[in-house]
XYZ file of C-alpha atoms in Angstrom:
617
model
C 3.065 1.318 196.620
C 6.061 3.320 197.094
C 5.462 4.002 193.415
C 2.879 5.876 194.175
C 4.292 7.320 197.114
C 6.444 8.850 195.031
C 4.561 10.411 192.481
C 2.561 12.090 195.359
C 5.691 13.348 197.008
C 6.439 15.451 193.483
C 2.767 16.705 193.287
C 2.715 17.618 197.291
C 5.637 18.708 197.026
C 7.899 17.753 199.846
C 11.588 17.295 197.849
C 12.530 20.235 196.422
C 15.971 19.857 196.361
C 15.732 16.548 194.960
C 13.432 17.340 192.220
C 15.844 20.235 190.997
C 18.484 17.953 190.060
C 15.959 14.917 188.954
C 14.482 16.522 186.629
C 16.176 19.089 185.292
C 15.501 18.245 182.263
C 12.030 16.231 181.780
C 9.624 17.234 184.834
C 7.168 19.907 184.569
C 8.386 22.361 181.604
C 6.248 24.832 181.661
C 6.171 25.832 185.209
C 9.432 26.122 185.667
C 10.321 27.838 182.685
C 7.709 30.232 183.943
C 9.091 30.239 187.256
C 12.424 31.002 186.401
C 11.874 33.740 182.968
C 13.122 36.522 185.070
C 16.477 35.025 186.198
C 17.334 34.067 182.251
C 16.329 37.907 181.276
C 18.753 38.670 183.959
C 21.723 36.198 182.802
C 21.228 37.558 179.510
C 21.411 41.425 179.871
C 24.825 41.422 181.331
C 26.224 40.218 178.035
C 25.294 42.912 176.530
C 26.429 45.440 178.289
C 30.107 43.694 177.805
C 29.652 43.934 173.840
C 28.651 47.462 174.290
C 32.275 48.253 175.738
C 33.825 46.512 173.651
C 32.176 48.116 170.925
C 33.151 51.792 171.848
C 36.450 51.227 172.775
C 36.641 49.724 169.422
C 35.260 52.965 167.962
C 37.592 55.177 170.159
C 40.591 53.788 170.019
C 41.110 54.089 166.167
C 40.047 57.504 166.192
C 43.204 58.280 169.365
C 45.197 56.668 166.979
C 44.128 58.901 163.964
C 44.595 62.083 165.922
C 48.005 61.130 167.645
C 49.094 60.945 164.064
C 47.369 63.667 162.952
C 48.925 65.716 165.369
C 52.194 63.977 164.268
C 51.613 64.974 160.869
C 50.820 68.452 161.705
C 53.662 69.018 163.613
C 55.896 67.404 160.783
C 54.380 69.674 158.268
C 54.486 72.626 160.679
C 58.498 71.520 161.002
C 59.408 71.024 157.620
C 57.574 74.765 156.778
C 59.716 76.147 159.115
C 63.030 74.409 157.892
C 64.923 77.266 156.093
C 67.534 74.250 154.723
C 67.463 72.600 151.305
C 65.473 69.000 151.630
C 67.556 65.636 151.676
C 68.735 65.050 148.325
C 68.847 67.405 146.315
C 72.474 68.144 144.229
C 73.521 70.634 141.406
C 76.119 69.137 139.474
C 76.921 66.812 141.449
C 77.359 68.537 144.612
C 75.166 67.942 147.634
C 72.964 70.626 149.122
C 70.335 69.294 151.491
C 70.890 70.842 155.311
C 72.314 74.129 153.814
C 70.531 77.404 153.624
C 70.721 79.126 150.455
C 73.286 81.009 151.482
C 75.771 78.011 152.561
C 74.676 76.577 149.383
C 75.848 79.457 147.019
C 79.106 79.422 148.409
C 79.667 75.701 148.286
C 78.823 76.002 144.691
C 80.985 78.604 144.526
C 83.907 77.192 146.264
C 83.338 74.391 143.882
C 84.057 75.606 140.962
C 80.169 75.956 139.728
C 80.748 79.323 138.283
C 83.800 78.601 136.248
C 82.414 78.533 132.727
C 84.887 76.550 130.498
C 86.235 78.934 127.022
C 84.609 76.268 124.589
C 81.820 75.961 126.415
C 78.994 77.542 124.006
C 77.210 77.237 120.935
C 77.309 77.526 117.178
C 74.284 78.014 114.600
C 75.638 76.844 110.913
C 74.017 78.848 108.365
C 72.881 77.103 104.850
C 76.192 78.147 103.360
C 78.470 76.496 105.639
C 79.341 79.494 107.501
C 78.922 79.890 111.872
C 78.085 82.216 114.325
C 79.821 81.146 116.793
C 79.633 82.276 120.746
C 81.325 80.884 123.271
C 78.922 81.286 126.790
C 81.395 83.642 128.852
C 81.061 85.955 125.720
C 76.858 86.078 125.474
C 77.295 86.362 129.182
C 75.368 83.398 129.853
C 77.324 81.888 132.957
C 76.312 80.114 136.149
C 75.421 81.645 139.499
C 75.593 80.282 142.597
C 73.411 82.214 144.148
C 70.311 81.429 141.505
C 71.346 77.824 141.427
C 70.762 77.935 145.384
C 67.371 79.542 145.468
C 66.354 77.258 142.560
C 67.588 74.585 144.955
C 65.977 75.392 147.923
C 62.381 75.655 146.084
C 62.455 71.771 145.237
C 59.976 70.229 146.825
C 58.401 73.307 148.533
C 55.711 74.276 145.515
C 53.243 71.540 146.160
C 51.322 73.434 149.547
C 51.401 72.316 153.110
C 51.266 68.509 153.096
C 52.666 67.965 149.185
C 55.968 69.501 150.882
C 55.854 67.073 153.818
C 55.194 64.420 151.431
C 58.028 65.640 148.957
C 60.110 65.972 152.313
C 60.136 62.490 152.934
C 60.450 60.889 149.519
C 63.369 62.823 148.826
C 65.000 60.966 151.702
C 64.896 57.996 149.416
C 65.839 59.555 146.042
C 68.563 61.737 145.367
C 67.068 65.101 142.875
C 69.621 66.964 141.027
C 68.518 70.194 140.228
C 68.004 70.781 136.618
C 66.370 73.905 135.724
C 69.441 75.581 136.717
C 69.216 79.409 136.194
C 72.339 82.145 135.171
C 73.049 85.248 134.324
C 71.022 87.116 131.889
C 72.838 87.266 127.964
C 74.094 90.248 126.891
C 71.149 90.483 124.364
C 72.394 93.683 122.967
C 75.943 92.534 121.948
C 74.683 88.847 120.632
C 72.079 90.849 118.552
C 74.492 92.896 116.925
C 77.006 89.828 116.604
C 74.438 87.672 114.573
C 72.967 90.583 112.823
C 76.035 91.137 111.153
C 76.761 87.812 110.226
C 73.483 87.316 108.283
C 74.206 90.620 106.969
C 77.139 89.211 105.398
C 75.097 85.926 104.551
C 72.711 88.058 102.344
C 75.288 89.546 100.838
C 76.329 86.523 98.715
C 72.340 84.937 98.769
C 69.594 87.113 99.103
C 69.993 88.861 95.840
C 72.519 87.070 93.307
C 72.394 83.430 95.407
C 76.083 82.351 94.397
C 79.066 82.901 96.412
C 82.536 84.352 95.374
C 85.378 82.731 96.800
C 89.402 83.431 95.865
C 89.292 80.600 93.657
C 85.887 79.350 93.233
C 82.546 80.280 92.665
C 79.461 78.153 94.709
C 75.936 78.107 93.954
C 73.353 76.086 95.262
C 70.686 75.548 93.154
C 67.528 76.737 94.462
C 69.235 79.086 96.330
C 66.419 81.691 95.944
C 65.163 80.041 99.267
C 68.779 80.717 101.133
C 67.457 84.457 100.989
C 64.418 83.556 103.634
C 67.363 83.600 106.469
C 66.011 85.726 109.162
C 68.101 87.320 111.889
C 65.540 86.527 114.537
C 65.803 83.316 113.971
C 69.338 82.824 113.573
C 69.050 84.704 117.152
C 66.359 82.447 118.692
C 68.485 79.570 117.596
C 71.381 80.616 119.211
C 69.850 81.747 122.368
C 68.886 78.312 122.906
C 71.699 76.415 121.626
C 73.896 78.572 124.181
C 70.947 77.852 127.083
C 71.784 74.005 126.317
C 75.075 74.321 126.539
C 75.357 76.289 129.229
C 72.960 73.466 130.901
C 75.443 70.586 129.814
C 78.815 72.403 130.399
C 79.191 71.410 126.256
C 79.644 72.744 122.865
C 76.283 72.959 121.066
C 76.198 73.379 117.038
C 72.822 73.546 115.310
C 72.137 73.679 111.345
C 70.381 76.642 109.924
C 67.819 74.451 107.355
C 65.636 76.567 105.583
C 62.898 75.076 103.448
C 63.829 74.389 100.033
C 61.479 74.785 97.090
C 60.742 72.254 94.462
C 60.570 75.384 91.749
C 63.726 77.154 92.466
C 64.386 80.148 90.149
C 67.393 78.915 87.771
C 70.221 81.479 87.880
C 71.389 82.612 84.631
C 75.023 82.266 85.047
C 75.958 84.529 82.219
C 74.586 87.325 84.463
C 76.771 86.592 86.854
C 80.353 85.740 84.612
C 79.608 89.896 83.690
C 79.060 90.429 87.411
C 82.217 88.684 88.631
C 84.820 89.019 85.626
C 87.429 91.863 86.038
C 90.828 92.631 84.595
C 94.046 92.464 86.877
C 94.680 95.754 88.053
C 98.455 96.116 88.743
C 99.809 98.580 91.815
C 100.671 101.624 91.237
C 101.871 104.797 93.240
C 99.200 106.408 95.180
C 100.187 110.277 95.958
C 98.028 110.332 98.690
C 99.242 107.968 101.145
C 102.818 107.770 99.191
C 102.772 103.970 98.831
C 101.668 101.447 96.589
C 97.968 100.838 96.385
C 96.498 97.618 96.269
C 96.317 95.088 93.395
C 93.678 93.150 92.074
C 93.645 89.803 90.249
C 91.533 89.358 87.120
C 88.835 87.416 87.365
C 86.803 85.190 84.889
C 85.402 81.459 84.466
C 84.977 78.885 81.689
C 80.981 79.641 80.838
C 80.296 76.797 78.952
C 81.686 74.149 81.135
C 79.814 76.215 84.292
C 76.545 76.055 81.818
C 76.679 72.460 81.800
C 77.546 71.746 85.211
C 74.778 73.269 86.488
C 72.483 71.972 84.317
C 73.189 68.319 86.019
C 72.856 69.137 89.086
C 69.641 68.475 91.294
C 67.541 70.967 93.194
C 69.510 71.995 96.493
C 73.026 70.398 95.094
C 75.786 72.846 95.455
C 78.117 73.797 92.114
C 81.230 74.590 92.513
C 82.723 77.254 89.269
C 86.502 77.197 89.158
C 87.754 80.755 88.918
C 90.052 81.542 86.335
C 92.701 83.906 88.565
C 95.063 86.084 86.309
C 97.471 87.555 88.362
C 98.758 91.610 87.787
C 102.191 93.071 86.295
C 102.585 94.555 89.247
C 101.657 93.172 92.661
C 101.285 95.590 96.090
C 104.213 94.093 97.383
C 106.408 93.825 94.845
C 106.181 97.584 93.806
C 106.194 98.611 97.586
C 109.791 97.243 97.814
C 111.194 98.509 94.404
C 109.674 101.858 94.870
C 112.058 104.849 94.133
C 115.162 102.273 94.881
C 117.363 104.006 92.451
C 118.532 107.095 90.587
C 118.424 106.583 87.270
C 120.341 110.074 86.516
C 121.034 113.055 87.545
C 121.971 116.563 86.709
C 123.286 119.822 87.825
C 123.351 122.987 86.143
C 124.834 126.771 87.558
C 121.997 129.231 88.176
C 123.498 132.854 86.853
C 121.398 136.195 86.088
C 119.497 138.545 87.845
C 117.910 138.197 91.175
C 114.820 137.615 89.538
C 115.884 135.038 87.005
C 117.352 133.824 89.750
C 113.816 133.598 91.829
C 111.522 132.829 88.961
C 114.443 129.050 88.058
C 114.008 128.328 91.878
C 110.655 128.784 91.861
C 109.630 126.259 89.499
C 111.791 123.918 90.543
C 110.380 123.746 94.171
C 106.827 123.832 92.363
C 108.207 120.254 90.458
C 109.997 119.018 93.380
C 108.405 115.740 94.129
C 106.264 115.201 91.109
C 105.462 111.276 90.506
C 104.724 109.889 87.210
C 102.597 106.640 87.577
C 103.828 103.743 84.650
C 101.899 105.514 81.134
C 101.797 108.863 82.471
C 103.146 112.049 80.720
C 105.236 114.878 82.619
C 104.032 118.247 81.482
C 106.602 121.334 82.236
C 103.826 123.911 81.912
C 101.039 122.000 83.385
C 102.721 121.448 86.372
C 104.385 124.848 86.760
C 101.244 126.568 86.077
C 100.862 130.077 84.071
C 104.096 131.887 85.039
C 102.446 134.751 86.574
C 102.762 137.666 89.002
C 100.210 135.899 91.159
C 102.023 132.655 91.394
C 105.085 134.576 92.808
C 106.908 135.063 89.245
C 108.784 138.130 88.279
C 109.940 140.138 85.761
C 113.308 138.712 84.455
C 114.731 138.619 80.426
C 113.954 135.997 78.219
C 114.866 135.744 74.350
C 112.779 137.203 71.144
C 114.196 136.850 67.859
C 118.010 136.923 69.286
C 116.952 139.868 71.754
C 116.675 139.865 75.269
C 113.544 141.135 76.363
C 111.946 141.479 80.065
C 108.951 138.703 81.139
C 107.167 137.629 83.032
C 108.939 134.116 84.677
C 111.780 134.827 82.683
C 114.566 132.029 83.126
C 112.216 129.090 83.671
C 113.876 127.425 80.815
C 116.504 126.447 82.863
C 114.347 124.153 84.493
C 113.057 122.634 81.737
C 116.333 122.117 80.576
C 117.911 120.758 82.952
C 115.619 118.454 83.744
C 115.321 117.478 79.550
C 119.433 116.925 80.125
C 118.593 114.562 82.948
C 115.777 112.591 81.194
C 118.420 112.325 77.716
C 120.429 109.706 80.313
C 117.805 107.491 80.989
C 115.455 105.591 78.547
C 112.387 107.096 79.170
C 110.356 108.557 76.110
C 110.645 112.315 75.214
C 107.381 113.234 74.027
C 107.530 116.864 73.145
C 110.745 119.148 73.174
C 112.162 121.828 71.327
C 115.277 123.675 71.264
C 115.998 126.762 72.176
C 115.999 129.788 69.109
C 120.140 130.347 69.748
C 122.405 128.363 72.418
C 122.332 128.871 76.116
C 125.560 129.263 78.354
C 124.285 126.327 81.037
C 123.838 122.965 78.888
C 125.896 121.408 76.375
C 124.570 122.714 73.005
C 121.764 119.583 72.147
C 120.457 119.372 75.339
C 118.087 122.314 76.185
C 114.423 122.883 76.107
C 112.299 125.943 75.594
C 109.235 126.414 77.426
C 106.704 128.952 76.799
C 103.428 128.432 78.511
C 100.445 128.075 76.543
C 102.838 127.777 72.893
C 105.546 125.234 73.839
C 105.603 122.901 76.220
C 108.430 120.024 77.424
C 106.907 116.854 77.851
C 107.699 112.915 78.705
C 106.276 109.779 79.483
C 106.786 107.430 81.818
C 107.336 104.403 79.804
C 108.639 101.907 82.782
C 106.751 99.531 84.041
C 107.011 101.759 88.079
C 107.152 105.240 89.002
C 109.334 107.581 88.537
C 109.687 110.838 91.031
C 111.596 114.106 90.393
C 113.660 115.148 92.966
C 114.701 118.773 92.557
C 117.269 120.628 94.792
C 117.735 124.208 94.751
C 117.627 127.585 95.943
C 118.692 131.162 95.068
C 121.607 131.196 98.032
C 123.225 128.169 96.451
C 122.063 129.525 93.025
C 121.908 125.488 91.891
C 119.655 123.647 89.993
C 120.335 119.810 90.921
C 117.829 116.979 89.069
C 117.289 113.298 90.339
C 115.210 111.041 88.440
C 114.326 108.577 90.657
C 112.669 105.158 90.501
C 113.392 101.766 90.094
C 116.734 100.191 87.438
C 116.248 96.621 86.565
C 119.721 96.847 84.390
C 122.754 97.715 83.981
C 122.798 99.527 81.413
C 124.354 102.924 81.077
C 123.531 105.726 78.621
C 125.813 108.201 77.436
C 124.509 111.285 75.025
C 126.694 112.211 72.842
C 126.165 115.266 71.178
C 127.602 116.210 67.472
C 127.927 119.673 65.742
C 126.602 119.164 62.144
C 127.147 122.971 60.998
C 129.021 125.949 62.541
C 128.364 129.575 61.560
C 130.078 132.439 62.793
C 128.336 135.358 64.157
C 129.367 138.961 62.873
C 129.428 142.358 63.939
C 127.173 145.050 62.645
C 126.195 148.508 63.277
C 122.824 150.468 63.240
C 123.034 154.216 63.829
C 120.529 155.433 66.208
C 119.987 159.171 67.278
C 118.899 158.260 70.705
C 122.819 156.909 71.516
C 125.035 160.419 72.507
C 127.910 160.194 70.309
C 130.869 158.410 70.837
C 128.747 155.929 73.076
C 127.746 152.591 71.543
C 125.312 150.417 72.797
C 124.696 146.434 72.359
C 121.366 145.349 71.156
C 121.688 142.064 70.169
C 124.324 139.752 71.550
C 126.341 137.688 69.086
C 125.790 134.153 68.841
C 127.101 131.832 66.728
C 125.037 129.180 64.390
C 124.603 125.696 65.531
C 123.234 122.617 63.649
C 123.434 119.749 66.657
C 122.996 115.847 66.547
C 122.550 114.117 69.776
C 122.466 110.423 70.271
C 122.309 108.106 73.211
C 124.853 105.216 73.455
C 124.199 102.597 75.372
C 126.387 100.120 76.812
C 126.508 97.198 79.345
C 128.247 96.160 82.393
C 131.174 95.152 81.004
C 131.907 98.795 79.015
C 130.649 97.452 75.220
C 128.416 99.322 73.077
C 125.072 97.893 72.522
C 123.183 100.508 70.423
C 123.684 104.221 69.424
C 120.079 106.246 68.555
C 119.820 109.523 67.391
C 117.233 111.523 69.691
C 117.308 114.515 67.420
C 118.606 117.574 65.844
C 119.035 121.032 67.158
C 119.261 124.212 64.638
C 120.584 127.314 66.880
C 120.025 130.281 64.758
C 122.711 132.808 64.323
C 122.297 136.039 65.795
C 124.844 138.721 64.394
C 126.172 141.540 66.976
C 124.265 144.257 67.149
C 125.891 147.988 68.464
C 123.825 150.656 68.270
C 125.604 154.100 67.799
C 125.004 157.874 67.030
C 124.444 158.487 63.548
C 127.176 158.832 61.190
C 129.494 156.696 63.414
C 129.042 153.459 61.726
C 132.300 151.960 61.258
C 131.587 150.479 58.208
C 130.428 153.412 56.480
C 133.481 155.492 57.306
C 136.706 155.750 55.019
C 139.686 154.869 56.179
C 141.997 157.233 55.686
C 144.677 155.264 53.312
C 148.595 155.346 55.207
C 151.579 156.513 52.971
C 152.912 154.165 50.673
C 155.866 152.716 51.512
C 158.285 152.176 48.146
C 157.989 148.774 47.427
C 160.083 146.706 45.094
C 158.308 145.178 42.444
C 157.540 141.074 42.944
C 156.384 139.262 40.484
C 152.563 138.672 40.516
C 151.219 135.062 40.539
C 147.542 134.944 39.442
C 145.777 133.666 42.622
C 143.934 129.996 42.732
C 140.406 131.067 42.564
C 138.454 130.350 45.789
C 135.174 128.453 45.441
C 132.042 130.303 46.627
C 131.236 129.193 50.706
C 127.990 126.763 50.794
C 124.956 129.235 52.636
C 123.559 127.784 55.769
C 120.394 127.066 55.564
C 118.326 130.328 58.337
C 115.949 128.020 60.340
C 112.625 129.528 61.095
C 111.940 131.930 63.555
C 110.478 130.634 66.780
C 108.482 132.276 69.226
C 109.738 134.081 72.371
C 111.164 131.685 74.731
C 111.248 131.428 78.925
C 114.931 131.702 78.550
């Protein structure tokens, strides 16, 4: 029964409490659930609304985040654009920069030595040849600023915009950067130009046209070489200009090889071409008038063709062969004649000027015209050419001179003087007498044998130089002193002294004779023609050692003085010899007996030499 009270107290109703917890899980479903829908709809909403929070702050707090460091970033970048310091880590050569402003960092380079360029720091381009052009960096100009090297400094890590220069900022707190396109002064184009310009200049000058090169000993061609004439300034230049920017880079000595290309079908050379081009014969010093020294010598040159032929031949494309010169030296080198120039007198002479004033003038006169005169080894001394024409012009005056035994007035009269003095002077040395001739009768100044006539444009005194040096006349005089001094001068490699010697063959008297002449007043006589006597001379040189002994005698030649009877002129009908004596009385004599004389043999005639034309006197 109270089973069924029960059941009727859950359908009227009268438990509530106790049917909550009963059956909270297996009475009535459906009415309850229905019953209590809205207060699950309620437990379920607030949920939500938690999620939703959660969700935007979520959202939010990210994007706080993201602008904070924006901001941060911003701010960085706006600091680091502002910075007017070089970034962390960056160096040139070593020395640190970062915190400086360009300014502090120039002069810490500078203080450090940065612009101290070393001497052999620079750069050398080698030409195909084997030759340089060579330039050192302080010379092209190309040295190191501090200043440049600062800025160039100060720009790392500021060229990549706003944030790429925060970002470089920071990483080059972790890495140190040296700097390495380092920048300097700018070259001295101008002088390197003309520096390597004329070292190809000289290049070419062996290669571009001939392609061999002449050296003191030894001739080198490359074969091929026609393609050694492609060498270009420019690029020798562009070469150089880079070799210098490397080494001005590395603080080093930079030397590059000049290659250019080298054909397969190189031109052959024909080397007998160039044995014409090169050969020469020595060419020995000699006195130069001009500068009064001894020019330069020259060695002859020449080479053994054949073995050069074949030499070549073996040789491969772009080999070099090497020619042995064949040197042969001169007689007379620079040097050597320099110091043995005009180092002795070889002899001298002195003769007594007499005469007029004139003669006097006209002997002075061309002795100051020959003062100084040099004679190079093989060259001949001309009186007349080097006097020039005796003429009124040329200072000459009117003075006597001889014709056919007379004294006559000329032009330059008493020049011979000169001539033979300086003939008397030449007789004591051993140079060669090329052309002399004697005077027509003998002359008061010289030993008989030792004159020489001049007479310009007829006879002339001439000799060579036959030494192996010069020779230089050296000719004192003037008309106060009224001397004539000679000095042959030049160099004695003996000792050997020559004494002339000079020996009268023949000796003819001169007479007296008279010619009447109406223009002589009587009892006045006048002198045409001066008496002189008849001379047939031999003069030899003797020659002799140190030690006093004869080594040779040589006969240098003859001289035939005509004679030249006295001449007086007087009024007619007083000639001596055609007057009679008027015969003294005769004394008594006592008779002697007469011896028959010895009969005197007939005199031998002297032979008249020919006449000779007027001389200079």
């Amino acid at each position: 029964m109270k089973l069924f009270g029960n059941t009727t107290q859950k359908s009227g109703g009268a438990k509530p409490a106790s049917e909550k917890s009963t059956y909270s899980a297996a009475s009535v479903a459906k009415p309850r659930v229905a019953v209590s829908a809205p207060r699950e709809r309620k437990q379920t909403r607030q949920p939500k609304a938690k999620n939703h929070v959660r969700r935007t702050v979520a959202i939010v707090a990210p994007l706080v985040c993201v602008a904070v460091l924006a901001v941060g970033v911003i701010a960085a970048g706006m600091y680091v654009s502002t910075l007017k310091t070089i970034y962390p880590g960056v160096s040139v050569y070593n020395v640190p920069l970062q915190g400086l402003t360009k300014e502090e960092a120039a002069q810490k380079l500078k203080e450090s030595g940065y612009e101290v360029q070393e001497e052999n720091v620079g750069a050398s381009v080698v030409l195909p040849d084997g030759s340089e052009v060579t330039v050192s960096c302080n010379e092209a100009g190309l040295a190191p600023d501090s200043a440049l090297a600062a800025e160039a400094a100060y720009k790392i890590g500021r060229e990549s915009g706003f944030f790429g220069n925060l970002m470089n900022n920071v990483k080059l707190r972790f890495a140190e950067t040296k700097v390495t396109n380092i920048e300097y002064t700018r070259i001295n184009e101008d002088a390197l130009h003309t520096k390597v310009t004329a070292a190809v200049d000289k290049y070419l000058a062996n290669y571009a046209s001939d392609g061999y090169h002449v050296e003191a000993d030894k001739i080198t061609i490359i074969k091929g070489a026609s393609t050694l004439s492609q060498v270009k300034s420019d690029d020798v230049y562009n070469l150089l200009i880079s070799s210098l920017e490397s080494a001005a880079s590395g603080k080093s000595f930079v030397s590059v090889q000049l290659k250019p290309e080298q054909t397969e079908n190189a031109e052959d050379i024909n080397l007998l071409e160039v044995y014409n081009a090169i050969y020469s014969e020595p060419v020995s010093s000699k006195y130069d008038p001009e500068t009064h020294a001894a020019s330069a010598s020259e060695a002859g040159r020449s080479f053994d063709l054949a073995a050069a032929e074949a030499a070549y031949e073996a040789a491969k494309i772009g080999a070099t062969v090497t020619i042995p010169l064949i040197v042969t030296e001169p007689e007379v080198k620079q040097a050597d004649l320099q110091a043995l120039l005009f180092r002795d007198v070889l002899s001298e002479r002195e003769t007594k000027i007499s005469g007029t004033a004139n003669r006097i003038s006209n002997v002075v006169l061309a002795g100051t015209t020959i003062n100084g005169t040099v004679l190079n080894p093989g060259e001949v001394f001309s009186y007349n050419n080097t006097t020039g024409e005796r003429s009124a012009a040329r200072g000459y005056k009117l003075a006597s001179a001889y014709s056919a035994g007379e004294s006559i007035p000329a032009i330059g009269g008493g020049v011979c003087q000169g001539s033979s003095t300086i003939y008397s002077a030449i007789l004591r040395t051993d140079l060669e007498v090329v052309e002399r001739r004697p005077h027509s009768m003998t002359v008061g100044y010289l030993p008989y044998g030792e004159d020489a006539t001049v007479n310009f444009g007829v006879i002339d005194f001439k000799f060579k130089n036959n030494t192996a040096y010069p020779i230089r006349i050296d000719i004192v005089t003037s008309v106060d002193t009224k001397l004539f001094n000679v000095k042959i001068v030049g160099t004695k490699l003996d000792d050997i002294t020559i004494k002339v010697v000079n020996k009268t063959l023949s000796h003819t008297k001169a007479t007296t004779t008279y010619q009447e002449d109406s223009s002589i007043a009587v009892g006045k006589q006048e002198i045409k023609i001066k008496a002189h006597d008849g001379y047939i001379m031999e003069t030899t040189k003797e020659y002799y050692d140190a030690a006093g002994t004869l080594i040779k005698s040589v006969v240098v030649g003859k001289s035939n003085y005509k004679k030249y009877d006295k001449l007086v002129l007087v009024a007619p009908g007083e000639d001596p010899t055609k007057q009679t004596p008027t015969p003294p009385p005769e004394p008594e004599i006592t008779p002697i007996p007469v011896v028959p004389p010895t009969p005197t043999p007939p005199p031998t005639p002297t032979p008249t030499p020919p006449e000779l034309p007027p001389s200079e006197n």
